[in-house]
Amino acid sequence: MVEGKSDQDLLKEALSDTGAVAVLYDRYRDRIFACLIRTVMDRDLAEELTEAVFVKMVDNLPKLARGRAPLVQWLLEKGRGGGRGREWRWG
């Protein structure tokens, strides 16, 4: 069962298991969306940006699986950057 695992363990599993990606999405979607809706004050845009953050998470899985920074911190930084209209920096 992947629900009780740490973010780091799930990131490693997500390299080969989309179920682990779904657990991470479910774990943090509402938090990222809440941050973005306060920033952009537009529900549709906040939903779009939330999805974009998780697409970038998937694109960066190998790096994130090796990293030591908390995943939620990475997700929030990506969300805040995009929500403020700055050029998105991924990596």
PDB file of N, CA and C in Angstrom:
ATOM      1  N   MET A   1       0.843  -1.177   0.000  1.00  0.00           N
ATOM      2  CA  MET A   1       0.000   0.000   0.000  1.00  0.00           C
ATOM      3  C   MET A   1       0.890   1.242   0.000  1.00  0.00           C
ATOM      4  N   VAL A   2       0.660   2.153  -0.947  1.00  0.00           N
ATOM      5  CA  VAL A   2       1.535   3.313  -1.104  1.00  0.00           C
ATOM      6  C   VAL A   2       1.091   4.524  -0.295  1.00  0.00           C
ATOM      7  N   GLU A   3      -0.136   4.550   0.203  1.00  0.00           N
ATOM      8  CA  GLU A   3      -0.648   5.739   0.878  1.00  0.00           C
ATOM      9  C   GLU A   3       0.162   6.128   2.112  1.00  0.00           C
ATOM     10  N   GLY A   4       0.657   5.173   2.878  1.00  0.00           N
ATOM     11  CA  GLY A   4       1.379   5.466   4.106  1.00  0.00           C
ATOM     12  C   GLY A   4       2.865   5.726   3.925  1.00  0.00           C
ATOM     13  N   LYS A   5       3.333   5.725   2.712  1.00  0.00           N
ATOM     14  CA  LYS A   5       4.761   5.895   2.453  1.00  0.00           C
ATOM     15  C   LYS A   5       5.165   7.364   2.444  1.00  0.00           C
ATOM     16  N   SER A   6       6.456   7.596   2.646  1.00  0.00           N
ATOM     17  CA  SER A   6       6.986   8.960   2.608  1.00  0.00           C
ATOM     18  C   SER A   6       6.984   9.482   1.180  1.00  0.00           C
ATOM     19  N   ASP A   7       7.051  10.785   1.059  1.00  0.00           N
ATOM     20  CA  ASP A   7       7.125  11.396  -0.272  1.00  0.00           C
ATOM     21  C   ASP A   7       8.327  10.868  -1.035  1.00  0.00           C
ATOM     22  N   GLN A   8       9.451  10.764  -0.366  1.00  0.00           N
ATOM     23  CA  GLN A   8      10.672  10.317  -1.041  1.00  0.00           C
ATOM     24  C   GLN A   8      10.515   8.893  -1.566  1.00  0.00           C
ATOM     25  N   ASP A   9       9.926   8.018  -0.767  1.00  0.00           N
ATOM     26  CA  ASP A   9       9.686   6.642  -1.222  1.00  0.00           C
ATOM     27  C   ASP A   9       8.724   6.627  -2.408  1.00  0.00           C
ATOM     28  N   LEU A  10       7.672   7.455  -2.332  1.00  0.00           N
ATOM     29  CA  LEU A  10       6.717   7.521  -3.436  1.00  0.00           C
ATOM     30  C   LEU A  10       7.353   8.081  -4.703  1.00  0.00           C
ATOM     31  N   LEU A  11       8.224   9.063  -4.569  1.00  0.00           N
ATOM     32  CA  LEU A  11       8.910   9.609  -5.751  1.00  0.00           C
ATOM     33  C   LEU A  11       9.744   8.533  -6.435  1.00  0.00           C
ATOM     34  N   LYS A  12      10.413   7.723  -5.662  1.00  0.00           N
ATOM     35  CA  LYS A  12      11.206   6.634  -6.235  1.00  0.00           C
ATOM     36  C   LYS A  12      10.306   5.615  -6.928  1.00  0.00           C
ATOM     37  N   GLU A  13       9.197   5.285  -6.273  1.00  0.00           N
ATOM     38  CA  GLU A  13       8.263   4.337  -6.876  1.00  0.00           C
ATOM     39  C   GLU A  13       7.601   4.909  -8.127  1.00  0.00           C
ATOM     40  N   ALA A  14       7.387   6.223  -8.128  1.00  0.00           N
ATOM     41  CA  ALA A  14       6.701   6.872  -9.251  1.00  0.00           C
ATOM     42  C   ALA A  14       7.483   6.759 -10.554  1.00  0.00           C
ATOM     43  N   LEU A  15       8.766   6.479 -10.463  1.00  0.00           N
ATOM     44  CA  LEU A  15       9.557   6.293 -11.678  1.00  0.00           C
ATOM     45  C   LEU A  15       9.026   5.133 -12.517  1.00  0.00           C
ATOM     46  N   SER A  16       8.366   4.174 -11.850  1.00  0.00           N
ATOM     47  CA  SER A  16       7.843   3.016 -12.591  1.00  0.00           C
ATOM     48  C   SER A  16       6.393   2.676 -12.235  1.00  0.00           C
ATOM     49  N   ASP A  17       5.754   3.484 -11.398  1.00  0.00           N
ATOM     50  CA  ASP A  17       4.401   3.156 -10.939  1.00  0.00           C
ATOM     51  C   ASP A  17       3.544   4.421 -10.905  1.00  0.00           C
ATOM     52  N   THR A  18       2.606   4.517 -11.823  1.00  0.00           N
ATOM     53  CA  THR A  18       1.751   5.709 -11.867  1.00  0.00           C
ATOM     54  C   THR A  18       0.837   5.801 -10.643  1.00  0.00           C
ATOM     55  N   GLY A  19       0.632   4.705  -9.963  1.00  0.00           N
ATOM     56  CA  GLY A  19      -0.153   4.747  -8.732  1.00  0.00           C
ATOM     57  C   GLY A  19       0.495   5.626  -7.680  1.00  0.00           C
ATOM     58  N   ALA A  20       1.813   5.609  -7.626  1.00  0.00           N
ATOM     59  CA  ALA A  20       2.539   6.454  -6.674  1.00  0.00           C
ATOM     60  C   ALA A  20       2.377   7.927  -7.042  1.00  0.00           C
ATOM     61  N   VAL A  21       2.354   8.235  -8.333  1.00  0.00           N
ATOM     62  CA  VAL A  21       2.117   9.613  -8.785  1.00  0.00           C
ATOM     63  C   VAL A  21       0.729  10.062  -8.336  1.00  0.00           C
ATOM     64  N   ALA A  22      -0.241   9.195  -8.475  1.00  0.00           N
ATOM     65  CA  ALA A  22      -1.616   9.526  -8.078  1.00  0.00           C
ATOM     66  C   ALA A  22      -1.706   9.808  -6.577  1.00  0.00           C
ATOM     67  N   VAL A  23      -0.982   9.042  -5.779  1.00  0.00           N
ATOM     68  CA  VAL A  23      -0.989   9.275  -4.330  1.00  0.00           C
ATOM     69  C   VAL A  23      -0.393  10.642  -4.014  1.00  0.00           C
ATOM     70  N   LEU A  24       0.715  10.987  -4.652  1.00  0.00           N
ATOM     71  CA  LEU A  24       1.332  12.303  -4.425  1.00  0.00           C
ATOM     72  C   LEU A  24       0.401  13.424  -4.879  1.00  0.00           C
ATOM     73  N   TYR A  25      -0.257  13.230  -5.997  1.00  0.00           N
ATOM     74  CA  TYR A  25      -1.218  14.220  -6.489  1.00  0.00           C
ATOM     75  C   TYR A  25      -2.344  14.406  -5.467  1.00  0.00           C
ATOM     76  N   ASP A  26      -2.905  13.300  -5.011  1.00  0.00           N
ATOM     77  CA  ASP A  26      -3.993  13.379  -4.033  1.00  0.00           C
ATOM     78  C   ASP A  26      -3.528  14.017  -2.721  1.00  0.00           C
ATOM     79  N   ARG A  27      -2.295  13.751  -2.359  1.00  0.00           N
ATOM     80  CA  ARG A  27      -1.744  14.258  -1.099  1.00  0.00           C
ATOM     81  C   ARG A  27      -1.585  15.783  -1.126  1.00  0.00           C
ATOM     82  N   TYR A  28      -1.206  16.345  -2.275  1.00  0.00           N
ATOM     83  CA  TYR A  28      -0.830  17.766  -2.313  1.00  0.00           C
ATOM     84  C   TYR A  28      -1.668  18.654  -3.221  1.00  0.00           C
ATOM     85  N   ARG A  29      -2.578  18.098  -3.997  1.00  0.00           N
ATOM     86  CA  ARG A  29      -3.343  18.905  -4.944  1.00  0.00           C
ATOM     87  C   ARG A  29      -4.072  20.060  -4.267  1.00  0.00           C
ATOM     88  N   ASP A  30      -4.793  19.780  -3.206  1.00  0.00           N
ATOM     89  CA  ASP A  30      -5.585  20.828  -2.550  1.00  0.00           C
ATOM     90  C   ASP A  30      -4.695  21.937  -1.975  1.00  0.00           C
ATOM     91  N   ARG A  31      -3.576  21.554  -1.434  1.00  0.00           N
ATOM     92  CA  ARG A  31      -2.654  22.543  -0.847  1.00  0.00           C
ATOM     93  C   ARG A  31      -2.071  23.460  -1.918  1.00  0.00           C
ATOM     94  N   ILE A  32      -1.672  22.882  -3.036  1.00  0.00           N
ATOM     95  CA  ILE A  32      -1.107  23.673  -4.130  1.00  0.00           C
ATOM     96  C   ILE A  32      -2.189  24.569  -4.722  1.00  0.00           C
ATOM     97  N   PHE A  33      -3.384  24.013  -4.930  1.00  0.00           N
ATOM     98  CA  PHE A  33      -4.485  24.800  -5.469  1.00  0.00           C
ATOM     99  C   PHE A  33      -4.818  25.973  -4.543  1.00  0.00           C
ATOM    100  N   ALA A  34      -4.872  25.733  -3.246  1.00  0.00           N
ATOM    101  CA  ALA A  34      -5.191  26.803  -2.287  1.00  0.00           C
ATOM    102  C   ALA A  34      -4.165  27.929  -2.353  1.00  0.00           C
ATOM    103  N   CYS A  35      -2.908  27.570  -2.485  1.00  0.00           N
ATOM    104  CA  CYS A  35      -1.847  28.574  -2.618  1.00  0.00           C
ATOM    105  C   CYS A  35      -2.046  29.382  -3.895  1.00  0.00           C
ATOM    106  N   LEU A  36      -2.340  28.693  -4.970  1.00  0.00           N
ATOM    107  CA  LEU A  36      -2.474  29.366  -6.261  1.00  0.00           C
ATOM    108  C   LEU A  36      -3.724  30.226  -6.360  1.00  0.00           C
ATOM    109  N   ILE A  37      -4.818  29.777  -5.812  1.00  0.00           N
ATOM    110  CA  ILE A  37      -6.040  30.576  -5.913  1.00  0.00           C
ATOM    111  C   ILE A  37      -5.880  31.891  -5.153  1.00  0.00           C
ATOM    112  N   ARG A  38      -5.142  31.868  -4.050  1.00  0.00           N
ATOM    113  CA  ARG A  38      -4.869  33.109  -3.308  1.00  0.00           C
ATOM    114  C   ARG A  38      -3.948  34.025  -4.099  1.00  0.00           C
ATOM    115  N   THR A  39      -3.096  33.433  -4.909  1.00  0.00           N
ATOM    116  CA  THR A  39      -2.130  34.223  -5.676  1.00  0.00           C
ATOM    117  C   THR A  39      -2.750  34.822  -6.929  1.00  0.00           C
ATOM    118  N   VAL A  40      -3.459  34.007  -7.703  1.00  0.00           N
ATOM    119  CA  VAL A  40      -3.983  34.482  -8.996  1.00  0.00           C
ATOM    120  C   VAL A  40      -5.432  34.961  -8.921  1.00  0.00           C
ATOM    121  N   MET A  41      -6.147  34.564  -7.871  1.00  0.00           N
ATOM    122  CA  MET A  41      -7.536  34.973  -7.657  1.00  0.00           C
ATOM    123  C   MET A  41      -8.426  34.682  -8.862  1.00  0.00           C
ATOM    124  N   ASP A  42      -8.184  33.544  -9.476  1.00  0.00           N
ATOM    125  CA  ASP A  42      -8.968  33.090 -10.612  1.00  0.00           C
ATOM    126  C   ASP A  42      -8.992  31.566 -10.545  1.00  0.00           C
ATOM    127  N   ARG A  43     -10.168  31.001 -10.313  1.00  0.00           N
ATOM    128  CA  ARG A  43     -10.299  29.557 -10.100  1.00  0.00           C
ATOM    129  C   ARG A  43      -9.795  28.736 -11.287  1.00  0.00           C
ATOM    130  N   ASP A  44     -10.209  29.112 -12.485  1.00  0.00           N
ATOM    131  CA  ASP A  44      -9.793  28.352 -13.669  1.00  0.00           C
ATOM    132  C   ASP A  44      -8.282  28.386 -13.856  1.00  0.00           C
ATOM    133  N   LEU A  45      -7.702  29.564 -13.696  1.00  0.00           N
ATOM    134  CA  LEU A  45      -6.249  29.679 -13.840  1.00  0.00           C
ATOM    135  C   LEU A  45      -5.540  28.895 -12.743  1.00  0.00           C
ATOM    136  N   ALA A  46      -6.040  28.957 -11.522  1.00  0.00           N
ATOM    137  CA  ALA A  46      -5.425  28.210 -10.420  1.00  0.00           C
ATOM    138  C   ALA A  46      -5.479  26.708 -10.694  1.00  0.00           C
ATOM    139  N   GLU A  47      -6.581  26.224 -11.248  1.00  0.00           N
ATOM    140  CA  GLU A  47      -6.676  24.804 -11.587  1.00  0.00           C
ATOM    141  C   GLU A  47      -5.676  24.437 -12.681  1.00  0.00           C
ATOM    142  N   GLU A  48      -5.578  25.296 -13.683  1.00  0.00           N
ATOM    143  CA  GLU A  48      -4.631  25.048 -14.778  1.00  0.00           C
ATOM    144  C   GLU A  48      -3.193  25.031 -14.262  1.00  0.00           C
ATOM    145  N   LEU A  49      -2.859  25.977 -13.422  1.00  0.00           N
ATOM    146  CA  LEU A  49      -1.499  26.046 -12.874  1.00  0.00           C
ATOM    147  C   LEU A  49      -1.213  24.870 -11.949  1.00  0.00           C
ATOM    148  N   THR A  50      -2.206  24.439 -11.203  1.00  0.00           N
ATOM    149  CA  THR A  50      -2.025  23.277 -10.331  1.00  0.00           C
ATOM    150  C   THR A  50      -1.679  22.049 -11.172  1.00  0.00           C
ATOM    151  N   GLU A  51      -2.421  21.859 -12.241  1.00  0.00           N
ATOM    152  CA  GLU A  51      -2.121  20.731 -13.129  1.00  0.00           C
ATOM    153  C   GLU A  51      -0.708  20.848 -13.702  1.00  0.00           C
ATOM    154  N   ALA A  52      -0.322  22.048 -14.088  1.00  0.00           N
ATOM    155  CA  ALA A  52       1.008  22.265 -14.664  1.00  0.00           C
ATOM    156  C   ALA A  52       2.112  21.930 -13.662  1.00  0.00           C
ATOM    157  N   VAL A  53       1.889  22.257 -12.392  1.00  0.00           N
ATOM    158  CA  VAL A  53       2.877  21.937 -11.362  1.00  0.00           C
ATOM    159  C   VAL A  53       3.096  20.425 -11.297  1.00  0.00           C
ATOM    160  N   PHE A  54       2.016  19.657 -11.349  1.00  0.00           N
ATOM    161  CA  PHE A  54       2.155  18.207 -11.252  1.00  0.00           C
ATOM    162  C   PHE A  54       2.711  17.588 -12.530  1.00  0.00           C
ATOM    163  N   VAL A  55       2.436  18.182 -13.673  1.00  0.00           N
ATOM    164  CA  VAL A  55       3.073  17.723 -14.907  1.00  0.00           C
ATOM    165  C   VAL A  55       4.583  17.917 -14.794  1.00  0.00           C
ATOM    166  N   LYS A  56       4.984  19.061 -14.269  1.00  0.00           N
ATOM    167  CA  LYS A  56       6.417  19.320 -14.097  1.00  0.00           C
ATOM    168  C   LYS A  56       7.028  18.383 -13.061  1.00  0.00           C
ATOM    169  N   MET A  57       6.254  18.027 -12.040  1.00  0.00           N
ATOM    170  CA  MET A  57       6.747  17.051 -11.067  1.00  0.00           C
ATOM    171  C   MET A  57       7.072  15.736 -11.781  1.00  0.00           C
ATOM    172  N   VAL A  58       6.155  15.285 -12.632  1.00  0.00           N
ATOM    173  CA  VAL A  58       6.375  14.038 -13.362  1.00  0.00           C
ATOM    174  C   VAL A  58       7.589  14.174 -14.281  1.00  0.00           C
ATOM    175  N   ASP A  59       7.712  15.310 -14.952  1.00  0.00           N
ATOM    176  CA  ASP A  59       8.862  15.536 -15.832  1.00  0.00           C
ATOM    177  C   ASP A  59      10.181  15.514 -15.062  1.00  0.00           C
ATOM    178  N   ASN A  60      10.136  15.860 -13.785  1.00  0.00           N
ATOM    179  CA  ASN A  60      11.342  15.958 -12.966  1.00  0.00           C
ATOM    180  C   ASN A  60      11.492  14.806 -11.974  1.00  0.00           C
ATOM    181  N   LEU A  61      10.755  13.728 -12.167  1.00  0.00           N
ATOM    182  CA  LEU A  61      10.805  12.613 -11.217  1.00  0.00           C
ATOM    183  C   LEU A  61      12.218  12.090 -10.948  1.00  0.00           C
ATOM    184  N   PRO A  62      13.050  11.867 -11.956  1.00  0.00           N
ATOM    185  CA  PRO A  62      14.382  11.342 -11.640  1.00  0.00           C
ATOM    186  C   PRO A  62      15.161  12.256 -10.692  1.00  0.00           C
ATOM    187  N   LYS A  63      15.101  13.546 -10.938  1.00  0.00           N
ATOM    188  CA  LYS A  63      15.806  14.499 -10.076  1.00  0.00           C
ATOM    189  C   LYS A  63      15.181  14.549  -8.687  1.00  0.00           C
ATOM    190  N   LEU A  64      13.856  14.605  -8.641  1.00  0.00           N
ATOM    191  CA  LEU A  64      13.173  14.687  -7.354  1.00  0.00           C
ATOM    192  C   LEU A  64      13.386  13.425  -6.526  1.00  0.00           C
ATOM    193  N   ALA A  65      13.441  12.269  -7.178  1.00  0.00           N
ATOM    194  CA  ALA A  65      13.650  11.006  -6.468  1.00  0.00           C
ATOM    195  C   ALA A  65      15.033  10.945  -5.833  1.00  0.00           C
ATOM    196  N   ARG A  66      15.986  11.665  -6.387  1.00  0.00           N
ATOM    197  CA  ARG A  66      17.346  11.709  -5.833  1.00  0.00           C
ATOM    198  C   ARG A  66      17.519  12.827  -4.815  1.00  0.00           C
ATOM    199  N   GLY A  67      16.594  13.774  -4.809  1.00  0.00           N
ATOM    200  CA  GLY A  67      16.741  14.966  -3.987  1.00  0.00           C
ATOM    201  C   GLY A  67      16.471  14.739  -2.520  1.00  0.00           C
ATOM    202  N   ARG A  68      16.816  15.764  -1.765  1.00  0.00           N
ATOM    203  CA  ARG A  68      16.610  15.713  -0.326  1.00  0.00           C
ATOM    204  C   ARG A  68      15.626  16.774   0.154  1.00  0.00           C
ATOM    205  N   ALA A  69      15.336  17.754  -0.682  1.00  0.00           N
ATOM    206  CA  ALA A  69      14.390  18.809  -0.303  1.00  0.00           C
ATOM    207  C   ALA A  69      12.987  18.224  -0.221  1.00  0.00           C
ATOM    208  N   PRO A  70      12.172  18.719   0.691  1.00  0.00           N
ATOM    209  CA  PRO A  70      10.790  18.230   0.771  1.00  0.00           C
ATOM    210  C   PRO A  70      10.022  18.491  -0.521  1.00  0.00           C
ATOM    211  N   LEU A  71       9.274  17.496  -0.963  1.00  0.00           N
ATOM    212  CA  LEU A  71       8.504  17.624  -2.201  1.00  0.00           C
ATOM    213  C   LEU A  71       7.530  18.788  -2.124  1.00  0.00           C
ATOM    214  N   VAL A  72       6.845  18.929  -1.003  1.00  0.00           N
ATOM    215  CA  VAL A  72       5.855  19.998  -0.892  1.00  0.00           C
ATOM    216  C   VAL A  72       6.505  21.363  -1.099  1.00  0.00           C
ATOM    217  N   GLN A  73       7.712  21.529  -0.632  1.00  0.00           N
ATOM    218  CA  GLN A  73       8.433  22.788  -0.837  1.00  0.00           C
ATOM    219  C   GLN A  73       8.668  23.028  -2.331  1.00  0.00           C
ATOM    220  N   TRP A  74       9.100  22.010  -3.039  1.00  0.00           N
ATOM    221  CA  TRP A  74       9.340  22.119  -4.479  1.00  0.00           C
ATOM    222  C   TRP A  74       8.043  22.466  -5.200  1.00  0.00           C
ATOM    223  N   LEU A  75       6.964  21.767  -4.860  1.00  0.00           N
ATOM    224  CA  LEU A  75       5.673  22.011  -5.508  1.00  0.00           C
ATOM    225  C   LEU A  75       5.189  23.433  -5.261  1.00  0.00           C
ATOM    226  N   LEU A  76       5.289  23.889  -4.031  1.00  0.00           N
ATOM    227  CA  LEU A  76       4.838  25.241  -3.702  1.00  0.00           C
ATOM    228  C   LEU A  76       5.682  26.306  -4.402  1.00  0.00           C
ATOM    229  N   GLU A  77       6.981  26.086  -4.473  1.00  0.00           N
ATOM    230  CA  GLU A  77       7.851  27.039  -5.180  1.00  0.00           C
ATOM    231  C   GLU A  77       7.476  27.121  -6.649  1.00  0.00           C
ATOM    232  N   LYS A  78       7.209  25.984  -7.260  1.00  0.00           N
ATOM    233  CA  LYS A  78       6.821  25.984  -8.678  1.00  0.00           C
ATOM    234  C   LYS A  78       5.471  26.666  -8.849  1.00  0.00           C
ATOM    235  N   GLY A  79       4.551  26.379  -7.972  1.00  0.00           N
ATOM    236  CA  GLY A  79       3.239  27.008  -8.049  1.00  0.00           C
ATOM    237  C   GLY A  79       3.295  28.507  -7.848  1.00  0.00           C
ATOM    238  N   ARG A  80       4.021  28.937  -6.864  1.00  0.00           N
ATOM    239  CA  ARG A  80       4.124  30.375  -6.590  1.00  0.00           C
ATOM    240  C   ARG A  80       4.792  31.113  -7.735  1.00  0.00           C
ATOM    241  N   GLY A  81       5.809  30.515  -8.320  1.00  0.00           N
ATOM    242  CA  GLY A  81       6.492  31.155  -9.452  1.00  0.00           C
ATOM    243  C   GLY A  81       5.574  31.347 -10.629  1.00  0.00           C
ATOM    244  N   GLY A  82       4.806  30.328 -10.971  1.00  0.00           N
ATOM    245  CA  GLY A  82       3.873  30.418 -12.089  1.00  0.00           C
ATOM    246  C   GLY A  82       2.691  31.300 -11.771  1.00  0.00           C
ATOM    247  N   GLY A  83       2.247  31.270 -10.532  1.00  0.00           N
ATOM    248  CA  GLY A  83       1.088  32.051 -10.138  1.00  0.00           C
ATOM    249  C   GLY A  83       1.339  33.540 -10.130  1.00  0.00           C
ATOM    250  N   ARG A  84       2.556  33.943 -10.013  1.00  0.00           N
ATOM    251  CA  ARG A  84       2.885  35.371 -10.002  1.00  0.00           C
ATOM    252  C   ARG A  84       3.214  35.896 -11.387  1.00  0.00           C
ATOM    253  N   GLY A  85       3.054  35.038 -12.382  1.00  0.00           N
ATOM    254  CA  GLY A  85       3.275  35.480 -13.742  1.00  0.00           C
ATOM    255  C   GLY A  85       4.733  35.503 -14.156  1.00  0.00           C
ATOM    256  N   ARG A  86       5.610  35.076 -13.261  1.00  0.00           N
ATOM    257  CA  ARG A  86       7.030  35.025 -13.630  1.00  0.00           C
ATOM    258  C   ARG A  86       7.243  33.845 -14.563  1.00  0.00           C
ATOM    259  N   GLU A  87       8.324  33.921 -15.274  1.00  0.00           N
ATOM    260  CA  GLU A  87       8.667  32.784 -16.122  1.00  0.00           C
ATOM    261  C   GLU A  87       8.867  31.564 -15.233  1.00  0.00           C
ATOM    262  N   TRP A  88       8.267  30.473 -15.620  1.00  0.00           N
ATOM    263  CA  TRP A  88       8.378  29.261 -14.832  1.00  0.00           C
ATOM    264  C   TRP A  88       9.783  28.716 -14.952  1.00  0.00           C
ATOM    265  N   ARG A  89      10.364  28.415 -13.839  1.00  0.00           N
ATOM    266  CA  ARG A  89      11.684  27.802 -13.840  1.00  0.00           C
ATOM    267  C   ARG A  89      11.537  26.394 -13.304  1.00  0.00           C
ATOM    268  N   TRP A  90      11.893  25.462 -14.110  1.00  0.00           N
ATOM    269  CA  TRP A  90      11.783  24.070 -13.708  1.00  0.00           C
ATOM    270  C   TRP A  90      13.167  23.461 -13.717  1.00  0.00           C
ATOM    271  N   GLY A  91      13.398  22.612 -12.805  1.00  0.00           N
ATOM    272  CA  GLY A  91      14.668  21.918 -12.809  1.00  0.00           C
ATOM    273  C   GLY A  91      15.144  21.573 -11.452  1.00  0.00           C
TER     274      GLY A  91
END
